[in-house]
CSV table of C-alpha atoms and ligand atoms in Angstrom, one decimal:
chain,number,residue,atom,x,y,z
A,1,MET,CA,-0.2,0.1,0.1
A,2,GLU,CA,1.2,3.7,-0.8
A,3,LYS,CA,2.0,5.8,2.1
A,4,VAL,CA,-0.1,8.9,3.2
A,5,VAL,CA,1.8,10.9,5.9
A,6,ILE,CA,-0.7,13.1,8.4
A,7,THR,CA,1.3,15.8,10.5
A,8,ARG,CA,-1.2,15.8,13.0
A,9,LYS,CA,-4.0,14.1,14.1
A,10,ILE,CA,-7.1,15.1,12.2
A,11,PRO,CA,-10.6,14.0,12.6
A,12,GLU,CA,-11.1,10.2,12.3
A,13,ASN,CA,-14.0,10.6,9.6
A,14,GLY,CA,-11.2,11.6,6.8
A,15,ILE,CA,-8.7,8.9,8.2
A,16,GLU,CA,-10.8,6.0,7.9
A,17,LYS,CA,-11.3,7.0,4.3
A,18,LEU,CA,-7.8,7.3,3.6
A,19,LYS,CA,-7.3,3.9,5.6
A,20,GLU,CA,-9.3,2.3,2.4
A,21,TYR,CA,-6.6,2.9,0.1
A,22,PHE,CA,-3.4,3.9,2.5
A,23,ASP,CA,-1.5,2.8,4.8
A,24,VAL,CA,-1.9,6.1,6.8
A,25,TYR,CA,1.2,7.4,9.1
A,26,ILE,CA,0.0,9.9,11.8
A,27,ASN,CA,2.2,11.8,13.7
A,28,PRO,CA,2.2,10.5,16.9
A,29,VAL,CA,2.7,13.3,19.3
A,30,GLU,CA,1.1,15.9,20.5
A,31,ARG,CA,3.0,19.0,18.7
A,32,ASN,CA,4.1,19.8,15.2
A,33,MET,CA,6.7,17.8,13.2
A,34,THR,CA,10.0,19.1,13.1
A,35,LYS,CA,10.9,19.6,9.6
A,36,ASP,CA,13.5,16.8,9.8
A,37,GLU,CA,10.5,14.4,11.0
A,38,ILE,CA,8.7,15.7,7.7
A,39,ILE,CA,11.6,14.9,5.9
A,40,ASP,CA,11.9,11.4,7.3
A,41,ALA,CA,8.2,10.7,7.2
A,42,ALA,CA,7.3,11.8,3.7
A,43,LYS,CA,10.6,10.5,1.9
A,44,ASP,CA,8.4,7.6,0.5
A,45,ALA,CA,5.3,8.8,0.8
A,46,TYR,CA,2.4,9.0,-2.1
A,47,ALA,CA,0.8,11.9,-0.6
A,48,ILE,CA,1.2,14.4,2.7
A,49,ILE,CA,-1.5,16.3,4.6
A,50,PRO,CA,0.2,19.1,6.4
A,51,MET,CA,-1.3,21.6,8.8
A,52,VAL,CA,-1.4,25.3,7.6
A,53,SER,CA,2.0,25.9,9.9
A,54,ASP,CA,4.4,23.1,8.6
A,55,VAL,CA,6.4,24.5,6.0
A,56,ILE,CA,6.8,22.2,3.2
A,57,ASP,CA,9.3,23.9,1.1
A,58,GLN,CA,12.1,22.6,-1.6
A,59,GLU,CA,14.0,20.8,0.8
A,60,VAL,CA,11.4,19.0,1.9
A,61,LEU,CA,9.8,18.2,-1.3
A,62,GLN,CA,13.5,17.4,-3.1
A,63,ARG,CA,13.6,14.5,-1.0
A,64,ALA,CA,10.0,13.3,-1.1
A,65,LYS,CA,10.7,11.2,-4.5
A,66,SER,CA,7.4,9.5,-4.3
A,67,LEU,CA,5.0,12.5,-4.0
A,68,LYS,CA,2.2,13.1,-6.0
A,69,ILE,CA,-0.4,15.4,-4.1
A,70,ILE,CA,-0.2,17.7,-1.1
A,71,ALA,CA,-3.3,17.9,0.7
A,72,ASN,CA,-3.1,21.0,3.2
A,73,TYR,CA,-5.5,20.7,5.7
A,74,GLY,CA,-6.3,24.4,5.9
A,75,VAL,CA,-7.2,27.2,2.9
A,76,GLY,CA,-4.3,29.0,3.8
A,77,ILE,CA,-1.2,28.0,1.1
A,78,ASN,CA,1.5,30.2,2.0
A,79,ASN,CA,3.5,27.3,3.7
A,80,VAL,CA,4.0,25.4,0.6
A,81,ASP,CA,6.8,26.0,-2.0
A,82,ILE,CA,3.9,25.9,-4.9
A,83,ASP,CA,6.2,26.6,-7.8
A,84,PHE,CA,8.8,24.0,-7.2
A,85,ALA,CA,5.7,21.3,-6.3
A,86,THR,CA,3.9,22.4,-9.7
A,87,ARG,CA,7.3,21.9,-11.3
A,88,ASN,CA,7.9,18.5,-10.3
A,89,GLY,CA,4.2,17.6,-11.0
A,90,ILE,CA,3.0,17.2,-7.4
A,91,LEU,CA,-0.7,18.5,-6.9
A,92,PHE,CA,-1.8,21.2,-4.4
A,93,THR,CA,-5.2,21.4,-2.9
A,94,ASN,CA,-7.0,23.2,0.0
A,95,THR,CA,-9.8,23.6,2.1
A,96,PRO,CA,-11.5,26.5,1.3
A,97,GLY,CA,-15.1,27.3,1.8
A,98,VAL,CA,-16.2,24.7,4.7
A,99,LEU,CA,-14.0,27.2,6.8
A,100,THR,CA,-15.8,30.0,6.0
A,101,GLN,CA,-18.1,30.5,8.5
A,102,SER,CA,-16.0,29.3,11.4
A,103,THR,CA,-13.2,31.7,10.9
A,104,ALA,CA,-15.8,34.6,10.4
A,105,GLU,CA,-17.4,33.6,13.3
A,106,LEU,CA,-14.4,33.5,15.2
A,107,GLY,CA,-13.0,36.9,13.6
A,108,TRP,CA,-16.4,38.6,15.5
A,109,SER,CA,-15.7,36.3,18.6
A,110,LEU,CA,-11.8,38.7,18.6
A,111,ILE,CA,-14.0,41.6,17.8
A,112,MET,CA,-16.6,41.3,20.7
A,113,ALA,CA,-14.1,39.8,23.2
A,114,CYS,CA,-11.6,43.1,22.2
A,115,ALA,CA,-14.6,45.7,22.9
A,116,ARG,CA,-16.0,44.7,25.9
A,117,CYS,CA,-13.1,43.5,27.2
A,118,ILE,CA,-14.1,39.9,28.0
A,119,PRO,CA,-11.1,38.1,29.1
A,120,GLN,CA,-10.1,40.6,31.4
A,121,ALA,CA,-13.4,40.9,32.9
A,122,ASP,CA,-13.6,37.3,33.3
A,123,LYS,CA,-9.8,36.8,35.0
A,124,PHE,CA,-11.5,39.6,37.5
A,125,THR,CA,-14.6,37.8,38.3
A,126,LYS,CA,-12.7,34.8,38.6
A,127,GLU,CA,-9.9,35.7,40.6
A,128,GLY,CA,-12.6,37.2,43.2
A,129,SER,CA,-12.3,40.8,42.3
A,130,PHE,CA,-15.9,41.3,41.8
A,131,ASN,CA,-17.7,43.4,44.5
A,132,GLY,CA,-20.5,44.7,43.4
A,133,PHE,CA,-22.1,46.5,39.9
A,134,SER,CA,-19.7,49.6,39.3
A,135,PRO,CA,-20.6,52.2,36.7
A,136,THR,CA,-17.2,52.6,35.7
A,137,LEU,CA,-16.3,49.0,35.3
A,138,MET,CA,-14.9,47.7,32.5
A,139,LEU,CA,-16.2,50.3,30.2
A,140,GLY,CA,-16.3,49.2,26.4
A,141,LYS,CA,-16.8,50.0,22.7
A,142,GLU,CA,-20.2,49.9,21.4
A,143,LEU,CA,-19.9,48.9,17.7
A,144,TYR,CA,-23.8,49.2,16.5
A,145,GLY,CA,-23.5,51.8,13.5
A,146,LYS,CA,-19.8,52.3,14.2
A,147,THR,CA,-17.0,51.7,10.7
A,148,LEU,CA,-15.8,48.5,10.4
A,149,GLY,CA,-12.6,48.2,7.9
A,150,ILE,CA,-11.9,44.8,6.2
A,151,ILE,CA,-8.6,44.2,4.7
A,152,GLY,CA,-8.7,41.3,2.5
A,153,MET,CA,-12.5,40.8,1.3
A,154,GLY,CA,-12.2,37.0,0.3
A,155,LYS,CA,-15.1,34.6,1.7
A,156,ILE,CA,-13.9,35.2,5.1
A,157,GLY,CA,-13.9,39.0,4.9
A,158,SER,CA,-17.3,39.0,3.2
A,159,SER,CA,-19.0,36.8,5.4
A,160,ILE,CA,-17.1,38.8,8.4
A,161,ALA,CA,-18.9,42.5,6.6
A,162,ARG,CA,-22.6,40.2,6.6
A,163,ILE,CA,-22.2,39.6,10.1
A,164,ALA,CA,-21.5,43.5,10.6
A,165,ASN,CA,-24.1,44.8,8.1
A,166,PHE,CA,-27.2,42.6,9.5
A,167,GLY,CA,-26.2,42.4,13.0
A,168,PHE,CA,-24.5,45.4,14.1
A,169,ASN,CA,-25.7,47.8,11.5
A,170,MET,CA,-22.0,48.6,10.8
A,171,ASN,CA,-20.6,50.8,7.9
A,172,VAL,CA,-18.6,48.8,6.3
A,173,VAL,CA,-15.2,49.4,4.1
A,174,TYR,CA,-12.6,47.3,2.6
A,175,TYR,CA,-9.2,47.1,1.1
A,176,ASN,CA,-8.3,44.4,-1.8
A,177,ARG,CA,-4.9,44.9,-3.4
A,178,HIS,CA,-6.0,43.4,-6.4
A,179,GLU,CA,-9.5,44.3,-8.1
A,180,SER,CA,-12.0,41.1,-7.8
A,181,ASP,CA,-14.6,40.3,-10.5
A,182,LYS,CA,-16.6,38.7,-7.8
A,183,GLN,CA,-19.8,40.6,-7.4
A,184,LEU,CA,-20.0,41.5,-3.6
A,185,LEU,CA,-23.2,40.3,-1.8
A,186,VAL,CA,-22.6,43.1,1.0
A,187,ASP,CA,-23.1,46.0,1.8
A,188,ALA,CA,-19.1,47.1,1.9
A,189,LYS,CA,-17.6,50.1,0.3
A,190,LYS,CA,-14.0,49.8,-1.5
A,191,VAL,CA,-11.4,51.9,-0.2
A,192,GLN,CA,-7.8,52.9,-0.4
A,193,LEU,CA,-5.7,51.3,2.1
A,194,ASP,CA,-5.0,54.8,4.0
A,195,GLU,CA,-8.7,56.0,3.9
A,196,LEU,CA,-9.6,52.4,5.6
A,197,LEU,CA,-6.6,53.0,8.0
A,198,ASN,CA,-8.1,56.5,8.8
A,199,ILE,CA,-11.7,56.1,9.2
A,200,SER,CA,-12.5,52.3,10.6
A,201,ASP,CA,-13.5,52.3,14.7
A,202,VAL,CA,-12.2,47.8,14.4
A,203,ILE,CA,-9.9,47.2,11.6
A,204,ILE,CA,-9.6,43.2,10.5
A,205,ILE,CA,-7.4,41.0,8.7
A,206,SER,CA,-8.3,38.4,6.7
A,207,ALA,CA,-6.5,38.6,3.6
A,208,PRO,CA,-3.9,35.6,2.0
A,209,LEU,CA,-0.2,36.2,3.2
A,210,ASN,CA,2.1,36.6,-0.2
A,211,SER,CA,5.0,38.7,-0.9
A,212,GLU,CA,2.7,41.7,-1.5
A,213,SER,CA,0.8,41.7,2.4
A,214,ARG,CA,4.0,40.8,4.2
A,215,TYR,CA,4.2,43.3,6.6
A,216,LEU,CA,1.3,45.3,4.7
A,217,ILE,CA,0.3,46.8,8.6
A,218,SER,CA,4.0,48.3,9.8
A,219,LYS,CA,4.3,51.6,11.7
A,220,LYS,CA,3.0,53.8,9.4
A,221,GLU,CA,-0.1,52.0,9.0
A,222,PHE,CA,-0.5,51.7,12.7
A,223,ASP,CA,0.3,55.8,12.7
A,224,LYS,CA,-2.8,56.4,10.3
A,225,MET,CA,-5.1,54.5,12.4
A,226,LYS,CA,-7.9,56.2,14.7
A,227,LYS,CA,-6.4,56.5,18.5
A,228,ASP,CA,-8.4,53.6,20.2
A,229,VAL,CA,-9.0,51.4,17.7
A,230,VAL,CA,-9.9,47.8,17.7
A,231,PHE,CA,-7.3,45.8,15.9
A,232,VAL,CA,-7.7,42.4,14.9
A,233,ASN,CA,-6.0,39.8,12.8
A,234,ILE,CA,-7.5,36.7,11.9
A,235,ALA,CA,-5.0,36.2,8.9
A,236,ARG,CA,-1.3,35.4,9.1
A,237,GLY,CA,1.0,36.8,11.5
A,238,GLU,CA,3.4,38.2,9.1
A,239,ILE,CA,1.1,40.8,7.7
A,240,VAL,CA,1.4,42.6,10.7
A,241,ASP,CA,4.9,43.9,12.0
A,242,THR,CA,5.1,42.6,15.7
A,243,ASN,CA,7.4,45.1,16.3
A,244,ALA,CA,5.5,48.1,15.3
A,245,LEU,CA,2.3,46.5,16.7
A,246,ILE,CA,3.6,46.6,20.1
A,247,ASN,CA,5.2,50.0,19.7
A,248,THR,CA,2.0,51.0,19.6
A,249,LEU,CA,0.0,49.0,22.3
A,250,LYS,CA,3.1,50.2,24.5
A,251,GLU,CA,2.1,54.0,23.6
A,252,GLY,CA,-2.0,53.2,24.2
A,253,ARG,CA,-2.9,54.2,21.1
A,254,LEU,CA,-5.2,51.0,20.6
A,255,PHE,CA,-8.5,50.2,22.6
A,256,SER,CA,-7.3,46.5,22.0
A,257,CYS,CA,-5.8,44.4,19.8
A,258,GLY,CA,-7.0,40.5,18.9
A,259,LEU,CA,-4.6,38.0,17.6
A,260,ASP,CA,-5.3,34.4,16.7
A,261,VAL,CA,-2.2,34.4,14.4
A,262,TYR,CA,1.8,35.2,15.1
A,263,GLU,CA,4.7,36.1,13.3
A,264,ASN,CA,7.0,32.7,14.0
A,265,GLU,CA,4.3,30.5,15.3
A,266,PRO,CA,4.3,28.7,17.6
A,267,ASN,CA,7.3,31.2,19.2
A,268,PHE,CA,5.3,34.5,19.0
A,269,ASP,CA,6.9,37.6,20.6
A,270,LYS,CA,6.5,37.3,24.3
A,271,ARG,CA,6.6,41.1,24.8
A,272,LEU,CA,2.4,40.7,23.7
A,273,LEU,CA,2.3,38.9,27.0
A,274,GLU,CA,2.7,42.4,28.7
A,275,PHE,CA,-0.2,44.0,27.5
A,276,ASP,CA,-4.0,43.0,29.3
A,277,ASN,CA,-5.9,44.7,26.2
A,278,CYS,CA,-4.3,42.0,23.5
A,279,VAL,CA,-6.4,39.1,23.4
A,280,MET,CA,-4.3,36.1,22.1
A,281,LEU,CA,-5.8,32.8,21.0
A,282,PRO,CA,-3.6,30.1,19.5
A,283,HIS,CA,-4.7,30.3,15.8
A,284,ILE,CA,-8.0,28.2,16.1
A,285,GLY,CA,-10.1,30.5,13.2
A,286,SER,CA,-11.4,27.1,11.8
A,287,ALA,CA,-12.0,25.0,15.2
A,288,THR,CA,-15.3,23.8,15.3
A,289,ILE,CA,-16.2,20.3,15.4
A,290,GLN,CA,-18.1,20.5,12.3
A,291,THR,CA,-15.6,22.3,10.1
A,292,ARG,CA,-12.6,20.5,11.2
A,293,GLU,CA,-14.4,17.1,10.1
A,294,ARG,CA,-15.8,18.9,6.7
A,295,MET,CA,-12.1,19.7,6.3
A,296,SER,CA,-10.9,15.9,7.2
A,297,GLU,CA,-13.5,14.4,4.9
A,298,ILE,CA,-11.7,16.9,2.0
A,299,VAL,CA,-8.3,16.2,2.7
A,300,ALA,CA,-9.2,12.5,2.5
A,301,ASP,CA,-11.3,12.7,-0.6
A,302,ASN,CA,-8.7,15.0,-2.6
A,303,VAL,CA,-5.7,12.1,-1.8
A,304,ILE,CA,-8.0,9.4,-2.9
A,305,ALA,CA,-9.3,11.6,-6.4
A,306,VAL,CA,-5.4,11.5,-7.4
A,307,TYR,CA,-4.9,8.2,-6.6
A,308,LYS,CA,-7.8,6.9,-8.9
A,309,GLY,CA,-6.4,9.3,-11.7
A,310,GLN,CA,-9.1,11.8,-11.1
A,311,CYS,CA,-8.4,15.8,-10.6
A,312,PRO,CA,-9.1,16.6,-6.9
A,313,ASP,CA,-11.5,19.3,-6.0
A,314,PHE,CA,-10.1,22.7,-4.4
A,315,VAL,CA,-6.6,22.2,-6.5
A,316,VAL,CA,-4.6,25.2,-6.4
A,317,ASN,CA,-1.8,24.4,-9.0
A,318,GLY,CA,-4.4,22.4,-11.6
A,319,ASP,CA,-3.9,24.7,-14.5
A,320,LYS,CA,-1.0,22.4,-15.8
A,321,LEU,CA,-1.3,19.6,-13.9
A,322,CYS,CA,-5.3,18.6,-13.6
A,323,SER,CA,-6.2,19.7,-17.4
A,324,ALA,CA,-5.1,16.0,-19.0
A,325,LYS,CA,-7.4,14.6,-16.7
A,326,LYS,CA,-10.6,16.6,-16.8
B,1,DGY,C1,-6.7,28.3,7.6
B,1,DGY,O1,-6.6,27.2,7.7
B,1,DGY,O2,-5.7,28.9,6.4
B,1,DGY,C2,-6.5,29.0,9.0
B,1,DGY,O3,-5.4,30.1,8.8
B,1,DGY,C3,-7.0,28.2,9.6
B,1,DGY,O4,-7.6,28.9,10.9
């Protein structure tokens, strides 16, 4: 049987499907695999199912001589050397769509947690500091009718906008680096980045990481934001210059910030821990039971499709590699 490597344990439904066709190797430990471990496990593998945090670069791919498909467990694609994979005939798939709502809901959880000081209030209550109703305790920011700036208006950005429109009657503006010809089904206005930074009461990043979005938000951009803005990043840590974020927090210019992602995960900058108004999550954007099960099914289906000589769904580099199969 051909071998499939899964770099972290995923829900059983996908694994069961894969076991009908493959010898399935699952990382046995509760941590990410090191690069050497991935190289060793993948060297004789037919398929690899990496997490979005696993770097699948040229060094890994060069050693994986039998590899036919990389089925990323996630929507992000910045962890894989796509050009190298394509040149070597290796298909690359991801799991878009199924995680749109869960990730948008997580984005909103962070916005609400930041705007209403939820983690601080939880800590305060649990540590025994609650001594009665106070008119000045944990005052947050009301969102109704305010302006939400969305950086990256893809599927997830659009879902966030829909919740803003219908749930909070917010004025939504967005910035996309490139024109999209897809019709937006939400009430949102496209603006330049500077305008978005200037007028938004809440800013959320939901853009993919690529060479153009790396450090898109640095000192210059933080300087243009309103004082007391709520700033949230659910996309990729590398889109924000962490030093600039920390300096902005130090200067007290953000009401709060919410982070689900970090530069250099999982080794995030520990200076972030100093700020009570920085809400920090461990990259759980798509982490609902339903979504993770659907993702498990998709990666399994994609690997099995390739094994059967078909073009899988959600193929990122299929233009050249799939045309013959269609
Ligand atoms: C992804 O799938 O790329 C997301 O980062 C999950 O939260």
